[in-house]
PDB file of C-alpha atoms and ligand atoms in Angstrom:
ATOM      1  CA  UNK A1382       4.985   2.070 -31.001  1.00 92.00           C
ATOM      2  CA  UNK A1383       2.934   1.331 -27.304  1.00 97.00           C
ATOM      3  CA  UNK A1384       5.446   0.849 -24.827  1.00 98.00           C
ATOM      4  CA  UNK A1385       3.566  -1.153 -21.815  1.00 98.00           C
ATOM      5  CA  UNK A1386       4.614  -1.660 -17.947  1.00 98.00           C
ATOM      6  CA  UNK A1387       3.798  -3.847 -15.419  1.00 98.00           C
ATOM      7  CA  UNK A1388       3.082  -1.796 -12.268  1.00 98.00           C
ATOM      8  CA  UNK A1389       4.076  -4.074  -9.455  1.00 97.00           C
ATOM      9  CA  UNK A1390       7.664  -3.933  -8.629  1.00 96.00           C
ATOM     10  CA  UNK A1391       8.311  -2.224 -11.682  1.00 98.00           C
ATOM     11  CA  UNK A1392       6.476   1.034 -10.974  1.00 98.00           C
ATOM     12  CA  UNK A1393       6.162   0.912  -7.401  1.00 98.00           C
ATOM     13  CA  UNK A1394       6.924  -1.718  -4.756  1.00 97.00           C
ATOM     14  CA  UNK A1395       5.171  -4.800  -3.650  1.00 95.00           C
ATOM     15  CA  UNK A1396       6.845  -8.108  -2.892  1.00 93.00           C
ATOM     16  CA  UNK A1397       8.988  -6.481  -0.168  1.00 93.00           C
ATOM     17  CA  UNK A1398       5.844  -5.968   1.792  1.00 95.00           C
ATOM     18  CA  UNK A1399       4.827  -9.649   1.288  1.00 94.00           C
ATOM     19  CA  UNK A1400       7.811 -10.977   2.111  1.00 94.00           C
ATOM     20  CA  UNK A1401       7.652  -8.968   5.483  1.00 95.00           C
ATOM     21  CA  UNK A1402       4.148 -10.117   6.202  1.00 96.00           C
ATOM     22  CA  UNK A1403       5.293 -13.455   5.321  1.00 97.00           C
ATOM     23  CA  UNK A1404       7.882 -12.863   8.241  1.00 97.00           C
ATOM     24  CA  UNK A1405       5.090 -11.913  10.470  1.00 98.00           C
ATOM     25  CA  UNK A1406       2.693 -14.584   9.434  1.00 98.00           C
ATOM     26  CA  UNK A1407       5.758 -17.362  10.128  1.00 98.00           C
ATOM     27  CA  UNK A1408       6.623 -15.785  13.630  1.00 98.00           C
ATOM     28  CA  UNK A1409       2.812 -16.255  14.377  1.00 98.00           C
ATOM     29  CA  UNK A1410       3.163 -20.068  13.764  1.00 98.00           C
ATOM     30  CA  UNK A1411       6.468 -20.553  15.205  1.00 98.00           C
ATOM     31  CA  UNK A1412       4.987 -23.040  17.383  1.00 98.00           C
ATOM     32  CA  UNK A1413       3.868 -25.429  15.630  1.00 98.00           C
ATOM     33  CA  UNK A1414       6.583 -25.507  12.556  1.00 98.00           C
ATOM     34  CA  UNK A1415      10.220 -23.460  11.737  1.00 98.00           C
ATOM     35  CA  UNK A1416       9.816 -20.717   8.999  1.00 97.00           C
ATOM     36  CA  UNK A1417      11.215 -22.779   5.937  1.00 97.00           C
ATOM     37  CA  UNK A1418       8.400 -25.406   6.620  1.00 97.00           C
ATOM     38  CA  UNK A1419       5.529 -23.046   6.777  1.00 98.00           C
ATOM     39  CA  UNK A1420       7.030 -21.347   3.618  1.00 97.00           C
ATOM     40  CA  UNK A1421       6.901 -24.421   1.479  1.00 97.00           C
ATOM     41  CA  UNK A1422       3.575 -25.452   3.024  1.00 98.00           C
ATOM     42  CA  UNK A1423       2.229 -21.620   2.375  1.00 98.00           C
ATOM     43  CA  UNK A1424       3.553 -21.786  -1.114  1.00 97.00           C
ATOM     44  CA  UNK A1425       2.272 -25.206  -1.858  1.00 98.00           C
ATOM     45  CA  UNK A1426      -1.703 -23.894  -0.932  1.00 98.00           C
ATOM     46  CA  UNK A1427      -1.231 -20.706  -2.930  1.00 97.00           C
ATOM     47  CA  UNK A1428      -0.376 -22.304  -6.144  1.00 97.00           C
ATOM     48  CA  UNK A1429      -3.359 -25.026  -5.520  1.00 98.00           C
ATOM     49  CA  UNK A1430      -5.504 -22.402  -4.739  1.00 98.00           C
ATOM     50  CA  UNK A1431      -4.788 -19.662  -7.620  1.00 95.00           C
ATOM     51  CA  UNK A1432      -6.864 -21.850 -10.120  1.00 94.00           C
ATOM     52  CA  UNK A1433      -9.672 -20.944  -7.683  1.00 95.00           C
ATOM     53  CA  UNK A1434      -8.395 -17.478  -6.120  1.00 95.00           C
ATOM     54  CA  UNK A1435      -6.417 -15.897  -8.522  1.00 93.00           C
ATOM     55  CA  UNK A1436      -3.579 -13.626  -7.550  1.00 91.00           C
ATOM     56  CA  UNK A1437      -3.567 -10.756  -5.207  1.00 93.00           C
ATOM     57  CA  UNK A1438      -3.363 -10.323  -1.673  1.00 96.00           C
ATOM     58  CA  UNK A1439      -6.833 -11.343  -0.520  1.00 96.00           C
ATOM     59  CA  UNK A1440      -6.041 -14.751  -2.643  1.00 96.00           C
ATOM     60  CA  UNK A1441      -2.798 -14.683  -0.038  1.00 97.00           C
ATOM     61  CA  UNK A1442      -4.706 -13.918   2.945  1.00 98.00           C
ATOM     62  CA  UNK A1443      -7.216 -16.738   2.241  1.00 98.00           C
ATOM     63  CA  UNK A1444      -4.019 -18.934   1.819  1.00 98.00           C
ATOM     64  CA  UNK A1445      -2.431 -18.122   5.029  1.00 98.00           C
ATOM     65  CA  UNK A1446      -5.523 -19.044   7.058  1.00 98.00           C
ATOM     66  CA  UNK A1447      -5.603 -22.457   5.167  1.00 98.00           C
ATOM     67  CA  UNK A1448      -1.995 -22.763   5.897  1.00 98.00           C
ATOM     68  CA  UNK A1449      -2.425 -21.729   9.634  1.00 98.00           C
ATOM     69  CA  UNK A1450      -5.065 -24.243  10.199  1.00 98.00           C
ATOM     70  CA  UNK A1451      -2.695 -26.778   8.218  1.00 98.00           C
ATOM     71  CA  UNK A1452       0.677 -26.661  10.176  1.00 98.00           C
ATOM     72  CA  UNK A1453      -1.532 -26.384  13.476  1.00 98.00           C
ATOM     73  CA  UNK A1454      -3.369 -29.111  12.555  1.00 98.00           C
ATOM     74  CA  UNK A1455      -6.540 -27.001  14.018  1.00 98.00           C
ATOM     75  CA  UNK A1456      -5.357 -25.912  16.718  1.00 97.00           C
ATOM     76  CA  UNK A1457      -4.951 -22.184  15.608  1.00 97.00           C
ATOM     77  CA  UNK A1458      -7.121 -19.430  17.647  1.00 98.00           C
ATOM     78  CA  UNK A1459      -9.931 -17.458  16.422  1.00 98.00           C
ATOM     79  CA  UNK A1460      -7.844 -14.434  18.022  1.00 98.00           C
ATOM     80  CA  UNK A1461      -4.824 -15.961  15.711  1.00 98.00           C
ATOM     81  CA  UNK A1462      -7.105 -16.022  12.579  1.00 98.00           C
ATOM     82  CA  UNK A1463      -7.526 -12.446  13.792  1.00 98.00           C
ATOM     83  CA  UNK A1464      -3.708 -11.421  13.488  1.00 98.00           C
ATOM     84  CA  UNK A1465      -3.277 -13.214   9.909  1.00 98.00           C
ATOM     85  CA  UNK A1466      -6.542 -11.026   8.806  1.00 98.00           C
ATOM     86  CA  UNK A1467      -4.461  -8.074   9.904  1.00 98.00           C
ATOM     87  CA  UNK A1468      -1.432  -8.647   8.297  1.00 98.00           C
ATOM     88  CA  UNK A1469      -3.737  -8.910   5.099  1.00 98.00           C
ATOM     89  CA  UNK A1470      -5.251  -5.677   5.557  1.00 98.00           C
ATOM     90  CA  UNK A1471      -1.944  -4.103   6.147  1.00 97.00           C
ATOM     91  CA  UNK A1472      -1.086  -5.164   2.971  1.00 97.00           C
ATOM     92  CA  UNK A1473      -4.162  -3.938   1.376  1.00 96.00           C
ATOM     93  CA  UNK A1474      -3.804  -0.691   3.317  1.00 96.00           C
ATOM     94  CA  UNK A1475      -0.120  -0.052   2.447  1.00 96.00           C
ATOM     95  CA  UNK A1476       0.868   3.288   0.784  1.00 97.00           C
ATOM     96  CA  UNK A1477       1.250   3.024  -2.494  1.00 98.00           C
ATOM     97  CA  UNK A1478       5.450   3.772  -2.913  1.00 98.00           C
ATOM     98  CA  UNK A1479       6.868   4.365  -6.485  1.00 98.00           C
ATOM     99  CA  UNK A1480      10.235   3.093  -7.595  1.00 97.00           C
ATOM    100  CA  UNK A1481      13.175   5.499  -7.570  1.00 95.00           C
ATOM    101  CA  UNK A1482      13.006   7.352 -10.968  1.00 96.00           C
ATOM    102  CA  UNK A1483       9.621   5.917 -11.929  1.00 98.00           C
ATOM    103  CA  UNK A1484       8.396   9.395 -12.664  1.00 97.00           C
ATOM    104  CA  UNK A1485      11.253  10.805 -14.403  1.00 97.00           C
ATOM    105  CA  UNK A1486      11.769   8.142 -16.903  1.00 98.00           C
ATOM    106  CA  UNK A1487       7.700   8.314 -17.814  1.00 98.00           C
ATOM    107  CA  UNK A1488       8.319  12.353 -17.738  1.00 97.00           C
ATOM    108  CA  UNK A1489      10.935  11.040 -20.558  1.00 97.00           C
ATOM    109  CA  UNK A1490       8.925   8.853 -22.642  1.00 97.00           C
ATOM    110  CA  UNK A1491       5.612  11.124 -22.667  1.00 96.00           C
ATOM    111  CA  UNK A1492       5.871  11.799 -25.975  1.00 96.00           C
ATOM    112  CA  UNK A1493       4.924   7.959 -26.654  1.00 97.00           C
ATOM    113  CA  UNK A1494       1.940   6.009 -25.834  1.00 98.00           C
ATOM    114  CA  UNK A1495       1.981   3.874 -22.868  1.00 98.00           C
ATOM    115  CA  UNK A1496       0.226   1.519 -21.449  1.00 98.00           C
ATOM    116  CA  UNK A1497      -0.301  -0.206 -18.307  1.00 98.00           C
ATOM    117  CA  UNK A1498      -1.127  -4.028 -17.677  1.00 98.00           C
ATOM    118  CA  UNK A1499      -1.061  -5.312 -14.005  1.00 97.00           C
ATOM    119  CA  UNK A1500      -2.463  -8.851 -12.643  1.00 95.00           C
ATOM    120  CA  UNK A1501      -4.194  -9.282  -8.778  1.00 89.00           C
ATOM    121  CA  UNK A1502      -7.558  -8.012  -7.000  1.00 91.00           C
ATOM    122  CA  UNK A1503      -9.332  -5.930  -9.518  1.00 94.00           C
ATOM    123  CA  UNK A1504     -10.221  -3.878  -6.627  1.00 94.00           C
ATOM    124  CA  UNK A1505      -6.976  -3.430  -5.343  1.00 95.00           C
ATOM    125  CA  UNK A1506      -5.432  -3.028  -8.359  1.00 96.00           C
ATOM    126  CA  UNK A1507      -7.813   0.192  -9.124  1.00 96.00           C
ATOM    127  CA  UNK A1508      -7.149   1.435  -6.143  1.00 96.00           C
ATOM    128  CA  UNK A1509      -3.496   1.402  -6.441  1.00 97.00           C
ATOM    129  CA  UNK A1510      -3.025   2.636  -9.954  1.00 97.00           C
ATOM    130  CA  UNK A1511      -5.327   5.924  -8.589  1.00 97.00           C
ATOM    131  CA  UNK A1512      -3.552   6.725  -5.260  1.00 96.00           C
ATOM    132  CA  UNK A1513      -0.009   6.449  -7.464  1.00 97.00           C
ATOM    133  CA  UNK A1514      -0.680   9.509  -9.351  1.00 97.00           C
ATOM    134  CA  UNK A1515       0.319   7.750 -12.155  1.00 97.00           C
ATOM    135  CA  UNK A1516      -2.981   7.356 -14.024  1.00 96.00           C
ATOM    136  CA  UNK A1517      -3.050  10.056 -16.385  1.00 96.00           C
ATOM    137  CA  UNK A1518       0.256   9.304 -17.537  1.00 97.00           C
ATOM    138  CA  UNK A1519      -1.058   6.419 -19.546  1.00 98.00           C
ATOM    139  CA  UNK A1520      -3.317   5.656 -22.647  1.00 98.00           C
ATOM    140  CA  UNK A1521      -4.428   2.903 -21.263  1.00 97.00           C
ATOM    141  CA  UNK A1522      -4.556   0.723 -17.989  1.00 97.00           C
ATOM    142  CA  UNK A1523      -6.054  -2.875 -17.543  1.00 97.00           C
ATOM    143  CA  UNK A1524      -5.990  -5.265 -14.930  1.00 97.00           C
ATOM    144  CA  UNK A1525      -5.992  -8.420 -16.335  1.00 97.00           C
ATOM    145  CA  UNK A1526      -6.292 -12.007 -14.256  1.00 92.00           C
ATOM    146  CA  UNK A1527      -3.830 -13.734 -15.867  1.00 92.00           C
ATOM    147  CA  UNK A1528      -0.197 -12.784 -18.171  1.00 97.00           C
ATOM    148  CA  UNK A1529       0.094 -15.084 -20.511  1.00 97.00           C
ATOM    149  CA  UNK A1530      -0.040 -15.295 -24.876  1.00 98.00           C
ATOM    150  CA  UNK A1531      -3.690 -15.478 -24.436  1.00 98.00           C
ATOM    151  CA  UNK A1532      -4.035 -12.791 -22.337  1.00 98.00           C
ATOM    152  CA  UNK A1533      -1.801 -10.279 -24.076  1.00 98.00           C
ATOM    153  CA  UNK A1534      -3.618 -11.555 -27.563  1.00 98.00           C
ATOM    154  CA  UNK A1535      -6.655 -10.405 -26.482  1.00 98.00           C
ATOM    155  CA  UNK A1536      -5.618  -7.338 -24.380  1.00 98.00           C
ATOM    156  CA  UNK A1537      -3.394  -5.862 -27.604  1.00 98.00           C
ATOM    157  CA  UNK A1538      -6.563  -7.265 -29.781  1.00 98.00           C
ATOM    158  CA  UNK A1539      -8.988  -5.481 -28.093  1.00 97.00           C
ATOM    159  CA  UNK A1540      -6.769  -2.107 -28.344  1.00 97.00           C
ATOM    160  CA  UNK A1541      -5.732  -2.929 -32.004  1.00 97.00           C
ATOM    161  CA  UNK A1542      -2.249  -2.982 -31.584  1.00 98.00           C
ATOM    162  CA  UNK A1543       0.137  -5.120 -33.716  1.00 98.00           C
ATOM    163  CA  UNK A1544       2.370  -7.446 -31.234  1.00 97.00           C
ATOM    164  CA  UNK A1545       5.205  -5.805 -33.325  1.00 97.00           C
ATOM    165  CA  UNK A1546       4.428  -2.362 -32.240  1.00 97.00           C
ATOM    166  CA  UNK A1547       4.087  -3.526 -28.979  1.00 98.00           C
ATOM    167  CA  UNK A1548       6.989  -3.312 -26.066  1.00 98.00           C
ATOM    168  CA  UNK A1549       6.183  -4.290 -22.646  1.00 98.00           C
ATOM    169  CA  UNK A1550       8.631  -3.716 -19.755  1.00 98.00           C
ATOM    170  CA  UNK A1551       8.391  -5.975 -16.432  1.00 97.00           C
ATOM    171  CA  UNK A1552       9.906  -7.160 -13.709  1.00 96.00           C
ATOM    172  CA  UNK A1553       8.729 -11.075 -14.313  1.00 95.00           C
ATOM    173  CA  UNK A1554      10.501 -12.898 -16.946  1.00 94.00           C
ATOM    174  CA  UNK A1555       7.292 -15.260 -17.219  1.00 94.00           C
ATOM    175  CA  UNK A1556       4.498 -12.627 -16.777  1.00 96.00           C
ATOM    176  CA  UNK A1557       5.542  -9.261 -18.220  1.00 97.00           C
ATOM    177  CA  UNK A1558       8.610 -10.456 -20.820  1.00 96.00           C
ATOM    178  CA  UNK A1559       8.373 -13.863 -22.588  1.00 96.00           C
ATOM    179  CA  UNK A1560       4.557 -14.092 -23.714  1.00 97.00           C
ATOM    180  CA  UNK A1561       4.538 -10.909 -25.486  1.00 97.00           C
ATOM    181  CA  UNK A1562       8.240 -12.140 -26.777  1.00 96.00           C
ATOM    182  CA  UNK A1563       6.691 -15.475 -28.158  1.00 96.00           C
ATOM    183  CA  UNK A1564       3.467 -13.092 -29.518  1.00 97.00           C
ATOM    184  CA  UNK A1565       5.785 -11.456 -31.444  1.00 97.00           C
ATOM    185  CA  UNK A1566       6.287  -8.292 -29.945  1.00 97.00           C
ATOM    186  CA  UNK A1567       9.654  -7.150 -27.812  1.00 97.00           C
ATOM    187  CA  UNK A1568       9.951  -7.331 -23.748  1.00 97.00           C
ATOM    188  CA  UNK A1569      12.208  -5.876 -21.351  1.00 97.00           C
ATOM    189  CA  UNK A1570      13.408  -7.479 -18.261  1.00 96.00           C
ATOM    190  CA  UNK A1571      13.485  -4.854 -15.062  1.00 96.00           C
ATOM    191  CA  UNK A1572      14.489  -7.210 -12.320  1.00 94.00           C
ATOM    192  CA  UNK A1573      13.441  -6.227  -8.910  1.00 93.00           C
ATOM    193  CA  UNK A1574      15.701  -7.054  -5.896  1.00 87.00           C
ATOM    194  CA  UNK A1575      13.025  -9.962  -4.707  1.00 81.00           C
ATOM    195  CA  UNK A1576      11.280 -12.158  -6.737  1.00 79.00           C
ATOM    196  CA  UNK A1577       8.025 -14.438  -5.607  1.00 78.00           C
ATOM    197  CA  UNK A1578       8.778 -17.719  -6.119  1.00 77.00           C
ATOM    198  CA  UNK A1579       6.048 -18.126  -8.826  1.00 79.00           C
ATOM    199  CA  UNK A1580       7.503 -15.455 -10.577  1.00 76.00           C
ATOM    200  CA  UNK A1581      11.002 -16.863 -11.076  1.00 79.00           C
ATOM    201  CA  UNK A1582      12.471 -18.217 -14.269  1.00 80.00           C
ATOM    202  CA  UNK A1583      15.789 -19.896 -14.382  1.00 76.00           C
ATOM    203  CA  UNK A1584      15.786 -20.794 -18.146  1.00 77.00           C
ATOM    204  CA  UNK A1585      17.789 -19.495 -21.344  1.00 79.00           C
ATOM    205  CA  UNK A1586      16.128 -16.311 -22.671  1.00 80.00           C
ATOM    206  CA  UNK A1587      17.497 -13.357 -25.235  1.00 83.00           C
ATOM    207  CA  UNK A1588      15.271 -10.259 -23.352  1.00 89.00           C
ATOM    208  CA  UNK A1589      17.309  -7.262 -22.855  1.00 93.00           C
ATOM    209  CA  UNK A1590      18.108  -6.829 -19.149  1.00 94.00           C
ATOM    210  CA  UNK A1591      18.282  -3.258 -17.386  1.00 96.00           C
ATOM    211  CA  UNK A1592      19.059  -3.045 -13.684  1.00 94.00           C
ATOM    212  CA  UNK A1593      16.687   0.051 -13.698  1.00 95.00           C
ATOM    213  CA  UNK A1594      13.868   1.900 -15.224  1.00 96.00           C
ATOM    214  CA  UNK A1595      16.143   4.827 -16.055  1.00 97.00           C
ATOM    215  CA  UNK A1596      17.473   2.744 -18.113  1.00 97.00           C
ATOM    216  CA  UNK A1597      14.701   2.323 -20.545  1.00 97.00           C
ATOM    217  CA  UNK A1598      14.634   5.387 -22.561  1.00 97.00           C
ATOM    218  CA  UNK A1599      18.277   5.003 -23.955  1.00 96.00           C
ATOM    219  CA  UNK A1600      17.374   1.254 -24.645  1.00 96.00           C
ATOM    220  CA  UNK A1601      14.262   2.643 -26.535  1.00 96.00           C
ATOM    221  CA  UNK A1602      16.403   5.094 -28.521  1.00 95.00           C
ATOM    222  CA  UNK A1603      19.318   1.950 -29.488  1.00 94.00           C
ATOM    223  CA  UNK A1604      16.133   0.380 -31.029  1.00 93.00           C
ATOM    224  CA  UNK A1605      15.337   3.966 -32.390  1.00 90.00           C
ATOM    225  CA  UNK A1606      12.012   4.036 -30.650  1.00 87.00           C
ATOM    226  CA  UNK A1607      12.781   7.039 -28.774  1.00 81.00           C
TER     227      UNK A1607
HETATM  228 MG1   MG B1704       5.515  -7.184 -11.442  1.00 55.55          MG
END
């Protein structure tokens, strides 16, 4: 059995420090428009763009400069431009922070083979999954641009695993939980305490829910995994 995680805000954090640079980015443009409007109009030019950009934070930071230049209708400063660059490369630059218990729990499940399978910048991505110590805890690790069927077809393909052997623990219903689900294999929804809009699912689904990782390994041992 290959037990995989997602890494952001499952292993360690990540949409708590977008949603503070979004703070930051919409007290920058206050203005021209109130932070609800440049929310929806930043949302609306990430999802256009992401066919083009992918996912990640320089994807983001190329989106808020569209969305600056947007809601000011061009009237946003080169020295303005300047501040939304930063607030990407604090992003970029932030420590990487773990999850309470994130070590523990894989202390626990050593004894089985993990893998890891995160979406964004390849770059930052790498860089991440080295500074987080984590590395060496896992059989594998890719960084993949998209999660869907496809995706996790190829990715368990290309590793020769059997979607049945296959678990993969997330916190995104739609990225890390219902593809590999409707591949054939089992998923576990982690929720973390903020969600990206893109990343929410408000339909009917039959995933097991835990409210942490240190949850998992009794889970694993009900289905007699572990
Ligand atoms: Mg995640």
């Amino acid at each position: 059995m290959i037990i995989g995680f997602d890494a952001d805000d499952t292993l360690w954090h990540n949409e708590d420090g977008f949603q503070a640079s979004q703070r930051e980015f919409e007290s920058l443009l206050a203005e021209w428009a109130n932070a609800p409007e440049i929310e929806d109009q930043l949302f609306e030019i990430e999802m256009r763009n992401m066919p083009r950009y992918g996912y990640g934070v320089k994807a983001h930071t190329l989106s808020m400069i569209e969305t600056a230049i947007s809601v000011s209708e061009g009237q946003a400063s080169a020295a303005l431009m300047a501040e939304i660059l930063d607030l990407g490369h604090a992003l970029l630059d932030r420590p990487v922070e773990l999850l309470d218990g994130v070590v523990e729990v894989l202390d626990e499940l050593a004894d089985l083979t993990l893998m890891l399978i995160t979406k964004g910048d390849l770059y930052h991505q790498l860089s991440r999954i080295d500074s987080s110590g984590l590395k060496d805890r896992f059989w594998q690790t890719e960084i993949v641009a998209h999660k869907d069927v496809p995706t996790y077809k190829r990715v368990l393909g290309l590793h020769g695993i059997e979607p049945e052997h296959f678990v993969m623990v997330g916190n995104s219903l739609p990225s890390d939980v219902l593809p590999v689900i409707e591949l054939g294999g089992r998923g576990v929804h982690v929720p973390y305490h903020v969600t990206w809009s893109h990343e929410q699912h408000e339909g009917h689904h039959e995933a097991p829910v835990i409210q942490s990782l240190t949850d998992l390994p009794s889970l694993l041992s009900d289905w007699e995994i572990h």
